[in-house]
Amino acid sequence: SAVISQKPSRDICQRGTSLTIQCQVDSQVTMMFWYRQQPGQSLTLIATANQGSEATYESGFVIDKFPISRPNLTFSTLTVSNMSPEDSSIYLCSVGAGNYGYTFGSGTRLTVV
Amino acid sequence: ILNVEQSPQSLHVQEGDSTNFTCSFPSSNFYALHWYRWETAKSPEALFVMTLNGDEKKKGRISATLNTKEGYSYLYIKGSQPEDSATYLCAYSGGSNYKLTFGKGTLLTVNP
């Protein structure tokens, strides 16, 4: 299965600033997924990133708040823009599907103060 | 809105105990049910992907069953060890959709 390197692993940010999270995969993949887990909540899909097209966002998530780049088949970034304390979460990228399940990055633990 | 419920929310057991958790999900439009183990500061790790009603899967001391008609899955751990301490997540996908809807997880703590 694929191996994903996700950075940063954690950060503490001031409200109103932006943070860009990167995921690098060791193989080419068509779809990459970005998830968020707020404290006490389920892991929730933010968007699906396909190379060469705009990301597809889930209900409740918008491009202005969570812009995503997918410049090639092994890399993607998620930016959390104009952060507020409610954005404090664990953010995860993911690839894969089918009978073997998904592979996840190790997560970015974000605290907004 | 899809609802995936896991119970219990948390569980403390002694080393050597066997335990099980429940995941309930919509029984309509079922495609697959995933189980993941998520240890603190690590990536969620896929345990099982189950697609057929009556499926039973096993990986070492961990096994899972699936009932798609009534919409539930059980995860069993036999002879729990401290290294089994983690959050266990289930996730449902409907139709041919690749999107996963996760439950909130069951946090297992195994005391030595």
PDB file of C-alpha atoms in Angstrom:
ATOM      1  CA  SER A   1       0.000   0.000   0.000  1.00  0.00           C
ATOM      2  CA  ALA A   2       1.008   3.643  -0.474  1.00  0.00           C
ATOM      3  CA  VAL A   3       3.049   5.574   2.082  1.00  0.00           C
ATOM      4  CA  ILE A   4       2.052   9.171   2.800  1.00  0.00           C
ATOM      5  CA  SER A   5       4.250  11.853   4.305  1.00  0.00           C
ATOM      6  CA  GLN A   6       2.169  14.641   5.866  1.00  0.00           C
ATOM      7  CA  LYS A   7       3.529  17.936   7.173  1.00  0.00           C
ATOM      8  CA  PRO A   8       3.431  19.674   9.555  1.00  0.00           C
ATOM      9  CA  SER A   9       2.580  17.159  12.264  1.00  0.00           C
ATOM     10  CA  ARG A  10       1.292  19.885  14.545  1.00  0.00           C
ATOM     11  CA  ASP A  11       1.057  23.638  14.742  1.00  0.00           C
ATOM     12  CA  ILE A  12      -0.281  26.371  16.957  1.00  0.00           C
ATOM     13  CA  CYS A  13      -1.538  29.317  14.940  1.00  0.00           C
ATOM     14  CA  GLN A  14      -2.956  32.742  15.612  1.00  0.00           C
ATOM     15  CA  ARG A  15      -6.547  33.412  14.624  1.00  0.00           C
ATOM     16  CA  GLY A  16      -6.884  35.146  11.276  1.00  0.00           C
ATOM     17  CA  THR A  17      -3.799  33.480   9.787  1.00  0.00           C
ATOM     18  CA  SER A  18      -3.614  30.585   7.309  1.00  0.00           C
ATOM     19  CA  LEU A  19      -1.848  27.235   7.430  1.00  0.00           C
ATOM     20  CA  THR A  20      -0.952  25.029   4.484  1.00  0.00           C
ATOM     21  CA  ILE A  21      -0.746  21.279   5.050  1.00  0.00           C
ATOM     22  CA  GLN A  22       1.166  19.109   2.587  1.00  0.00           C
ATOM     23  CA  CYS A  23       0.837  15.451   1.671  1.00  0.00           C
ATOM     24  CA  GLN A  24       3.360  13.575  -0.436  1.00  0.00           C
ATOM     25  CA  VAL A  25       2.553  10.041  -1.628  1.00  0.00           C
ATOM     26  CA  ASP A  26       5.205   7.547  -2.690  1.00  0.00           C
ATOM     27  CA  SER A  27       3.184   6.432  -5.716  1.00  0.00           C
ATOM     28  CA  GLN A  28       0.849   8.010  -8.258  1.00  0.00           C
ATOM     29  CA  VAL A  29      -2.779   8.095  -7.192  1.00  0.00           C
ATOM     30  CA  THR A  30      -5.836   9.468  -8.935  1.00  0.00           C
ATOM     31  CA  MET A  31      -7.798  10.701  -5.945  1.00  0.00           C
ATOM     32  CA  MET A  32      -6.631  12.168  -2.675  1.00  0.00           C
ATOM     33  CA  PHE A  33      -8.996  12.920   0.182  1.00  0.00           C
ATOM     34  CA  TRP A  34      -8.818  15.502   2.941  1.00  0.00           C
ATOM     35  CA  TYR A  35     -10.510  14.880   6.299  1.00  0.00           C
ATOM     36  CA  ARG A  36     -10.982  16.801   9.500  1.00  0.00           C
ATOM     37  CA  GLN A  37     -11.686  15.566  13.005  1.00  0.00           C
ATOM     38  CA  GLN A  38     -12.865  18.223  15.400  1.00  0.00           C
ATOM     39  CA  PRO A  39     -12.618  17.402  19.125  1.00  0.00           C
ATOM     40  CA  GLY A  40     -15.212  14.779  20.072  1.00  0.00           C
ATOM     41  CA  GLN A  41     -16.476  14.445  16.507  1.00  0.00           C
ATOM     42  CA  SER A  42     -16.195  11.960  13.667  1.00  0.00           C
ATOM     43  CA  LEU A  43     -13.587  12.062  10.962  1.00  0.00           C
ATOM     44  CA  THR A  44     -15.351  14.117   8.264  1.00  0.00           C
ATOM     45  CA  LEU A  45     -14.519  14.380   4.577  1.00  0.00           C
ATOM     46  CA  ILE A  46     -13.688  17.953   3.528  1.00  0.00           C
ATOM     47  CA  ALA A  47     -13.000  17.410  -0.155  1.00  0.00           C
ATOM     48  CA  THR A  48     -11.701  15.097  -2.845  1.00  0.00           C
ATOM     49  CA  ALA A  49      -8.724  16.289  -4.873  1.00  0.00           C
ATOM     50  CA  ASN A  50      -8.190  15.053  -8.431  1.00  0.00           C
ATOM     51  CA  GLN A  51      -5.141  16.002 -10.441  1.00  0.00           C
ATOM     52  CA  GLY A  52      -5.888  18.510 -13.169  1.00  0.00           C
ATOM     53  CA  SER A  53      -9.317  19.553 -11.946  1.00  0.00           C
ATOM     54  CA  GLU A  54     -10.855  21.520  -9.127  1.00  0.00           C
ATOM     55  CA  ALA A  55     -11.422  19.736  -5.867  1.00  0.00           C
ATOM     56  CA  THR A  56     -14.921  18.530  -5.019  1.00  0.00           C
ATOM     57  CA  TYR A  57     -16.075  19.865  -1.659  1.00  0.00           C
ATOM     58  CA  GLU A  58     -18.523  18.238   0.724  1.00  0.00           C
ATOM     59  CA  SER A  59     -21.526  20.025   2.131  1.00  0.00           C
ATOM     60  CA  GLY A  60     -20.451  22.588   4.700  1.00  0.00           C
ATOM     61  CA  PHE A  61     -16.974  23.106   3.261  1.00  0.00           C
ATOM     62  CA  VAL A  62     -16.069  25.828   0.750  1.00  0.00           C
ATOM     63  CA  ILE A  63     -13.087  26.513  -1.451  1.00  0.00           C
ATOM     64  CA  ASP A  64     -12.447  29.980  -0.028  1.00  0.00           C
ATOM     65  CA  LYS A  65     -11.959  28.520   3.442  1.00  0.00           C
ATOM     66  CA  PHE A  66     -10.151  25.315   2.429  1.00  0.00           C
ATOM     67  CA  PRO A  67      -8.364  25.844  -0.895  1.00  0.00           C
ATOM     68  CA  ILE A  68      -6.748  22.670  -2.213  1.00  0.00           C
ATOM     69  CA  SER A  69      -3.996  22.224  -4.763  1.00  0.00           C
ATOM     70  CA  ARG A  70      -3.215  19.015  -6.655  1.00  0.00           C
ATOM     71  CA  PRO A  71      -0.351  19.837  -9.014  1.00  0.00           C
ATOM     72  CA  ASN A  72       0.551  16.202  -9.802  1.00  0.00           C
ATOM     73  CA  LEU A  73      -0.404  12.611  -9.013  1.00  0.00           C
ATOM     74  CA  THR A  74       1.764  12.360  -5.881  1.00  0.00           C
ATOM     75  CA  PHE A  75       1.201  15.631  -4.044  1.00  0.00           C
ATOM     76  CA  SER A  76      -1.571  17.783  -2.604  1.00  0.00           C
ATOM     77  CA  THR A  77      -1.951  20.686  -0.200  1.00  0.00           C
ATOM     78  CA  LEU A  78      -4.850  21.865   1.925  1.00  0.00           C
ATOM     79  CA  THR A  79      -4.880  25.420   3.252  1.00  0.00           C
ATOM     80  CA  VAL A  80      -6.957  26.372   6.264  1.00  0.00           C
ATOM     81  CA  SER A  81      -7.629  30.062   5.705  1.00  0.00           C
ATOM     82  CA  ASN A  82      -8.492  32.888   8.068  1.00  0.00           C
ATOM     83  CA  MET A  83      -8.403  30.515  11.004  1.00  0.00           C
ATOM     84  CA  SER A  84     -10.601  30.714  14.074  1.00  0.00           C
ATOM     85  CA  PRO A  85     -10.536  28.531  17.216  1.00  0.00           C
ATOM     86  CA  GLU A  86     -13.291  26.366  15.658  1.00  0.00           C
ATOM     87  CA  ASP A  87     -10.721  25.205  13.085  1.00  0.00           C
ATOM     88  CA  SER A  88      -8.719  23.504  15.828  1.00  0.00           C
ATOM     89  CA  SER A  89      -8.791  19.901  14.632  1.00  0.00           C
ATOM     90  CA  ILE A  90      -6.773  17.014  13.329  1.00  0.00           C
ATOM     91  CA  TYR A  91      -6.465  17.197   9.537  1.00  0.00           C
ATOM     92  CA  LEU A  92      -5.689  14.034   7.574  1.00  0.00           C
ATOM     93  CA  CYS A  93      -5.031  13.270   3.944  1.00  0.00           C
ATOM     94  CA  SER A  94      -5.852   9.874   2.516  1.00  0.00           C
ATOM     95  CA  VAL A  95      -5.494   7.783  -0.635  1.00  0.00           C
ATOM     96  CA  GLY A  96      -6.630   4.405  -1.851  1.00  0.00           C
ATOM     97  CA  ALA A  97      -9.871   2.515  -1.910  1.00  0.00           C
ATOM     98  CA  GLY A  98     -11.218  -0.845  -2.747  1.00  0.00           C
ATOM     99  CA  ASN A  99     -10.742  -4.001  -0.768  1.00  0.00           C
ATOM    100  CA  TYR A 100      -7.656  -2.880   1.122  1.00  0.00           C
ATOM    101  CA  GLY A 101      -9.019   0.227   2.756  1.00  0.00           C
ATOM    102  CA  TYR A 102      -7.616   3.696   2.743  1.00  0.00           C
ATOM    103  CA  THR A 103      -4.096   4.788   3.679  1.00  0.00           C
ATOM    104  CA  PHE A 104      -3.850   7.918   5.788  1.00  0.00           C
ATOM    105  CA  GLY A 105      -1.161  10.437   6.542  1.00  0.00           C
ATOM    106  CA  SER A 106      -0.110  10.763  10.167  1.00  0.00           C
ATOM    107  CA  GLY A 107      -2.208  13.890  10.599  1.00  0.00           C
ATOM    108  CA  THR A 108      -1.740  17.557  11.373  1.00  0.00           C
ATOM    109  CA  ARG A 109      -2.848  18.579  14.853  1.00  0.00           C
ATOM    110  CA  LEU A 110      -3.855  22.215  14.596  1.00  0.00           C
ATOM    111  CA  THR A 111      -4.576  24.493  17.519  1.00  0.00           C
ATOM    112  CA  VAL A 112      -5.833  28.011  16.792  1.00  0.00           C
ATOM    113  CA  VAL A 113      -5.426  30.544  19.590  1.00  0.00           C
TER     114      VAL A 113
ATOM    115  CA  ILE B   1     -27.746  12.418   6.428  1.00  0.00           C
ATOM    116  CA  LEU B   2     -25.949   9.133   7.045  1.00  0.00           C
ATOM    117  CA  ASN B   3     -25.595   8.008  10.643  1.00  0.00           C
ATOM    118  CA  VAL B   4     -22.807   5.697  11.715  1.00  0.00           C
ATOM    119  CA  GLU B   5     -22.939   4.965  15.426  1.00  0.00           C
ATOM    120  CA  GLN B   6     -20.305   3.212  17.487  1.00  0.00           C
ATOM    121  CA  SER B   7     -20.626   1.873  20.993  1.00  0.00           C
ATOM    122  CA  PRO B   8     -19.326   2.037  23.559  1.00  0.00           C
ATOM    123  CA  GLN B   9     -17.577   5.419  23.297  1.00  0.00           C
ATOM    124  CA  SER B  10     -14.768   4.153  25.517  1.00  0.00           C
ATOM    125  CA  LEU B  11     -13.773   0.958  27.209  1.00  0.00           C
ATOM    126  CA  HIS B  12     -11.205  -0.017  29.825  1.00  0.00           C
ATOM    127  CA  VAL B  13     -10.220  -3.681  30.044  1.00  0.00           C
ATOM    128  CA  GLN B  14      -7.516  -5.702  31.741  1.00  0.00           C
ATOM    129  CA  GLU B  15      -4.750  -7.401  29.809  1.00  0.00           C
ATOM    130  CA  GLY B  16      -5.968 -10.813  28.700  1.00  0.00           C
ATOM    131  CA  ASP B  17      -9.658  -9.853  28.584  1.00  0.00           C
ATOM    132  CA  SER B  18     -11.598 -10.336  25.386  1.00  0.00           C
ATOM    133  CA  THR B  19     -13.778  -7.485  24.233  1.00  0.00           C
ATOM    134  CA  ASN B  20     -16.049  -6.363  21.432  1.00  0.00           C
ATOM    135  CA  PHE B  21     -17.495  -3.161  20.022  1.00  0.00           C
ATOM    136  CA  THR B  22     -20.446  -2.369  17.805  1.00  0.00           C
ATOM    137  CA  CYS B  23     -20.868  -0.279  14.684  1.00  0.00           C
ATOM    138  CA  SER B  24     -24.336   0.443  13.297  1.00  0.00           C
ATOM    139  CA  PHE B  25     -24.882   1.948   9.878  1.00  0.00           C
ATOM    140  CA  PRO B  26     -27.641   2.472   7.280  1.00  0.00           C
ATOM    141  CA  SER B  27     -28.763  -0.884   5.874  1.00  0.00           C
ATOM    142  CA  SER B  28     -29.932   0.630   2.597  1.00  0.00           C
ATOM    143  CA  ASN B  29     -27.644   1.212  -0.369  1.00  0.00           C
ATOM    144  CA  PHE B  30     -24.761  -0.589   1.349  1.00  0.00           C
ATOM    145  CA  TYR B  31     -21.417  -0.916  -0.441  1.00  0.00           C
ATOM    146  CA  ALA B  32     -18.711  -1.553   2.166  1.00  0.00           C
ATOM    147  CA  LEU B  33     -17.886  -1.312   5.859  1.00  0.00           C
ATOM    148  CA  HIS B  34     -14.361  -0.454   6.965  1.00  0.00           C
ATOM    149  CA  TRP B  35     -12.662  -0.861  10.347  1.00  0.00           C
ATOM    150  CA  TYR B  36      -9.580   1.170  11.291  1.00  0.00           C
ATOM    151  CA  ARG B  37      -7.308   1.289  14.319  1.00  0.00           C
ATOM    152  CA  TRP B  38      -5.977   4.742  15.228  1.00  0.00           C
ATOM    153  CA  GLU B  39      -3.221   4.994  17.801  1.00  0.00           C
ATOM    154  CA  THR B  40      -2.351   8.379  19.242  1.00  0.00           C
ATOM    155  CA  ALA B  41       0.077  10.387  17.072  1.00  0.00           C
ATOM    156  CA  LYS B  42      -0.042   7.756  14.308  1.00  0.00           C
ATOM    157  CA  SER B  43      -2.005   7.240  11.088  1.00  0.00           C
ATOM    158  CA  PRO B  44      -5.280   5.343  11.116  1.00  0.00           C
ATOM    159  CA  GLU B  45      -4.511   1.788  10.007  1.00  0.00           C
ATOM    160  CA  ALA B  46      -6.943  -0.263   7.945  1.00  0.00           C
ATOM    161  CA  LEU B  47      -8.013  -3.481   9.679  1.00  0.00           C
ATOM    162  CA  PHE B  48     -10.829  -4.808   7.513  1.00  0.00           C
ATOM    163  CA  VAL B  49     -12.954  -3.923   4.518  1.00  0.00           C
ATOM    164  CA  MET B  50     -16.143  -5.955   4.463  1.00  0.00           C
ATOM    165  CA  THR B  51     -18.658  -6.056   1.647  1.00  0.00           C
ATOM    166  CA  LEU B  52     -20.821  -9.186   1.902  1.00  0.00           C
ATOM    167  CA  ASN B  53     -23.604  -9.891   4.362  1.00  0.00           C
ATOM    168  CA  GLY B  54     -22.404 -12.547   6.781  1.00  0.00           C
ATOM    169  CA  ASP B  55     -18.745 -11.733   6.112  1.00  0.00           C
ATOM    170  CA  GLU B  56     -16.333 -12.667   8.868  1.00  0.00           C
ATOM    171  CA  LYS B  57     -12.728 -11.501   8.743  1.00  0.00           C
ATOM    172  CA  LYS B  58      -9.809 -12.198  11.033  1.00  0.00           C
ATOM    173  CA  LYS B  59      -6.371 -10.666  11.554  1.00  0.00           C
ATOM    174  CA  GLY B  60      -4.452 -12.247  14.411  1.00  0.00           C
ATOM    175  CA  ARG B  61      -6.466 -11.744  17.601  1.00  0.00           C
ATOM    176  CA  ILE B  62      -8.880  -9.320  15.957  1.00  0.00           C
ATOM    177  CA  SER B  63     -11.954 -10.378  14.019  1.00  0.00           C
ATOM    178  CA  ALA B  64     -15.055  -8.713  12.632  1.00  0.00           C
ATOM    179  CA  THR B  65     -18.507  -9.732  11.478  1.00  0.00           C
ATOM    180  CA  LEU B  66     -20.969  -7.980   9.198  1.00  0.00           C
ATOM    181  CA  ASN B  67     -24.765  -7.947   8.996  1.00  0.00           C
ATOM    182  CA  THR B  68     -25.821  -5.681   6.152  1.00  0.00           C
ATOM    183  CA  LYS B  69     -29.536  -6.495   6.418  1.00  0.00           C
ATOM    184  CA  GLU B  70     -29.822  -5.118   9.927  1.00  0.00           C
ATOM    185  CA  GLY B  71     -26.955  -2.648   9.572  1.00  0.00           C
ATOM    186  CA  TYR B  72     -24.385  -3.632  12.166  1.00  0.00           C
ATOM    187  CA  SER B  73     -20.844  -4.915  12.477  1.00  0.00           C
ATOM    188  CA  TYR B  74     -18.978  -6.248  15.509  1.00  0.00           C
ATOM    189  CA  LEU B  75     -15.255  -6.037  16.117  1.00  0.00           C
ATOM    190  CA  TYR B  76     -13.801  -8.596  18.527  1.00  0.00           C
ATOM    191  CA  ILE B  77     -10.411  -8.579  20.232  1.00  0.00           C
ATOM    192  CA  LYS B  78      -9.371 -11.807  21.916  1.00  0.00           C
ATOM    193  CA  GLY B  79      -6.896 -11.669  24.805  1.00  0.00           C
ATOM    194  CA  SER B  80      -6.401  -7.880  24.753  1.00  0.00           C
ATOM    195  CA  GLN B  81      -2.852  -6.588  25.101  1.00  0.00           C
ATOM    196  CA  PRO B  82      -1.692  -3.086  26.106  1.00  0.00           C
ATOM    197  CA  GLU B  83      -0.573  -2.495  22.505  1.00  0.00           C
ATOM    198  CA  ASP B  84      -4.204  -2.892  21.421  1.00  0.00           C
ATOM    199  CA  SER B  85      -4.953   0.419  23.149  1.00  0.00           C
ATOM    200  CA  ALA B  86      -6.233   2.713  20.404  1.00  0.00           C
ATOM    201  CA  THR B  87      -9.367   4.250  18.961  1.00  0.00           C
ATOM    202  CA  TYR B  88     -11.242   1.839  16.696  1.00  0.00           C
ATOM    203  CA  LEU B  89     -13.166   3.512  13.895  1.00  0.00           C
ATOM    204  CA  CYS B  90     -15.757   2.079  11.587  1.00  0.00           C
ATOM    205  CA  ALA B  91     -16.729   3.728   8.315  1.00  0.00           C
ATOM    206  CA  TYR B  92     -19.576   3.060   5.894  1.00  0.00           C
ATOM    207  CA  SER B  93     -19.734   3.610   2.160  1.00  0.00           C
ATOM    208  CA  GLY B  94     -23.024   3.512   0.256  1.00  0.00           C
ATOM    209  CA  GLY B  95     -23.820   2.556  -3.343  1.00  0.00           C
ATOM    210  CA  SER B  96     -20.690   2.589  -5.436  1.00  0.00           C
ATOM    211  CA  ASN B  97     -19.540   5.724  -3.700  1.00  0.00           C
ATOM    212  CA  TYR B  98     -15.956   5.860  -2.538  1.00  0.00           C
ATOM    213  CA  LYS B  99     -16.804   8.372   0.191  1.00  0.00           C
ATOM    214  CA  LEU B 100     -16.597   7.100   3.740  1.00  0.00           C
ATOM    215  CA  THR B 101     -18.837   8.170   6.606  1.00  0.00           C
ATOM    216  CA  PHE B 102     -17.088   7.523   9.916  1.00  0.00           C
ATOM    217  CA  GLY B 103     -18.408   6.826  13.369  1.00  0.00           C
ATOM    218  CA  LYS B 104     -16.905   8.666  16.340  1.00  0.00           C
ATOM    219  CA  GLY B 105     -14.908   5.631  17.348  1.00  0.00           C
ATOM    220  CA  THR B 106     -14.460   3.451  20.409  1.00  0.00           C
ATOM    221  CA  LEU B 107     -11.463   4.313  22.584  1.00  0.00           C
ATOM    222  CA  LEU B 108      -9.995   1.121  24.018  1.00  0.00           C
ATOM    223  CA  THR B 109      -7.561   1.208  26.928  1.00  0.00           C
ATOM    224  CA  VAL B 110      -5.947  -2.079  27.950  1.00  0.00           C
ATOM    225  CA  ASN B 111      -4.424  -1.996  31.413  1.00  0.00           C
ATOM    226  CA  PRO B 112      -1.403  -4.228  32.106  1.00  0.00           C
TER     227      PRO B 112
END
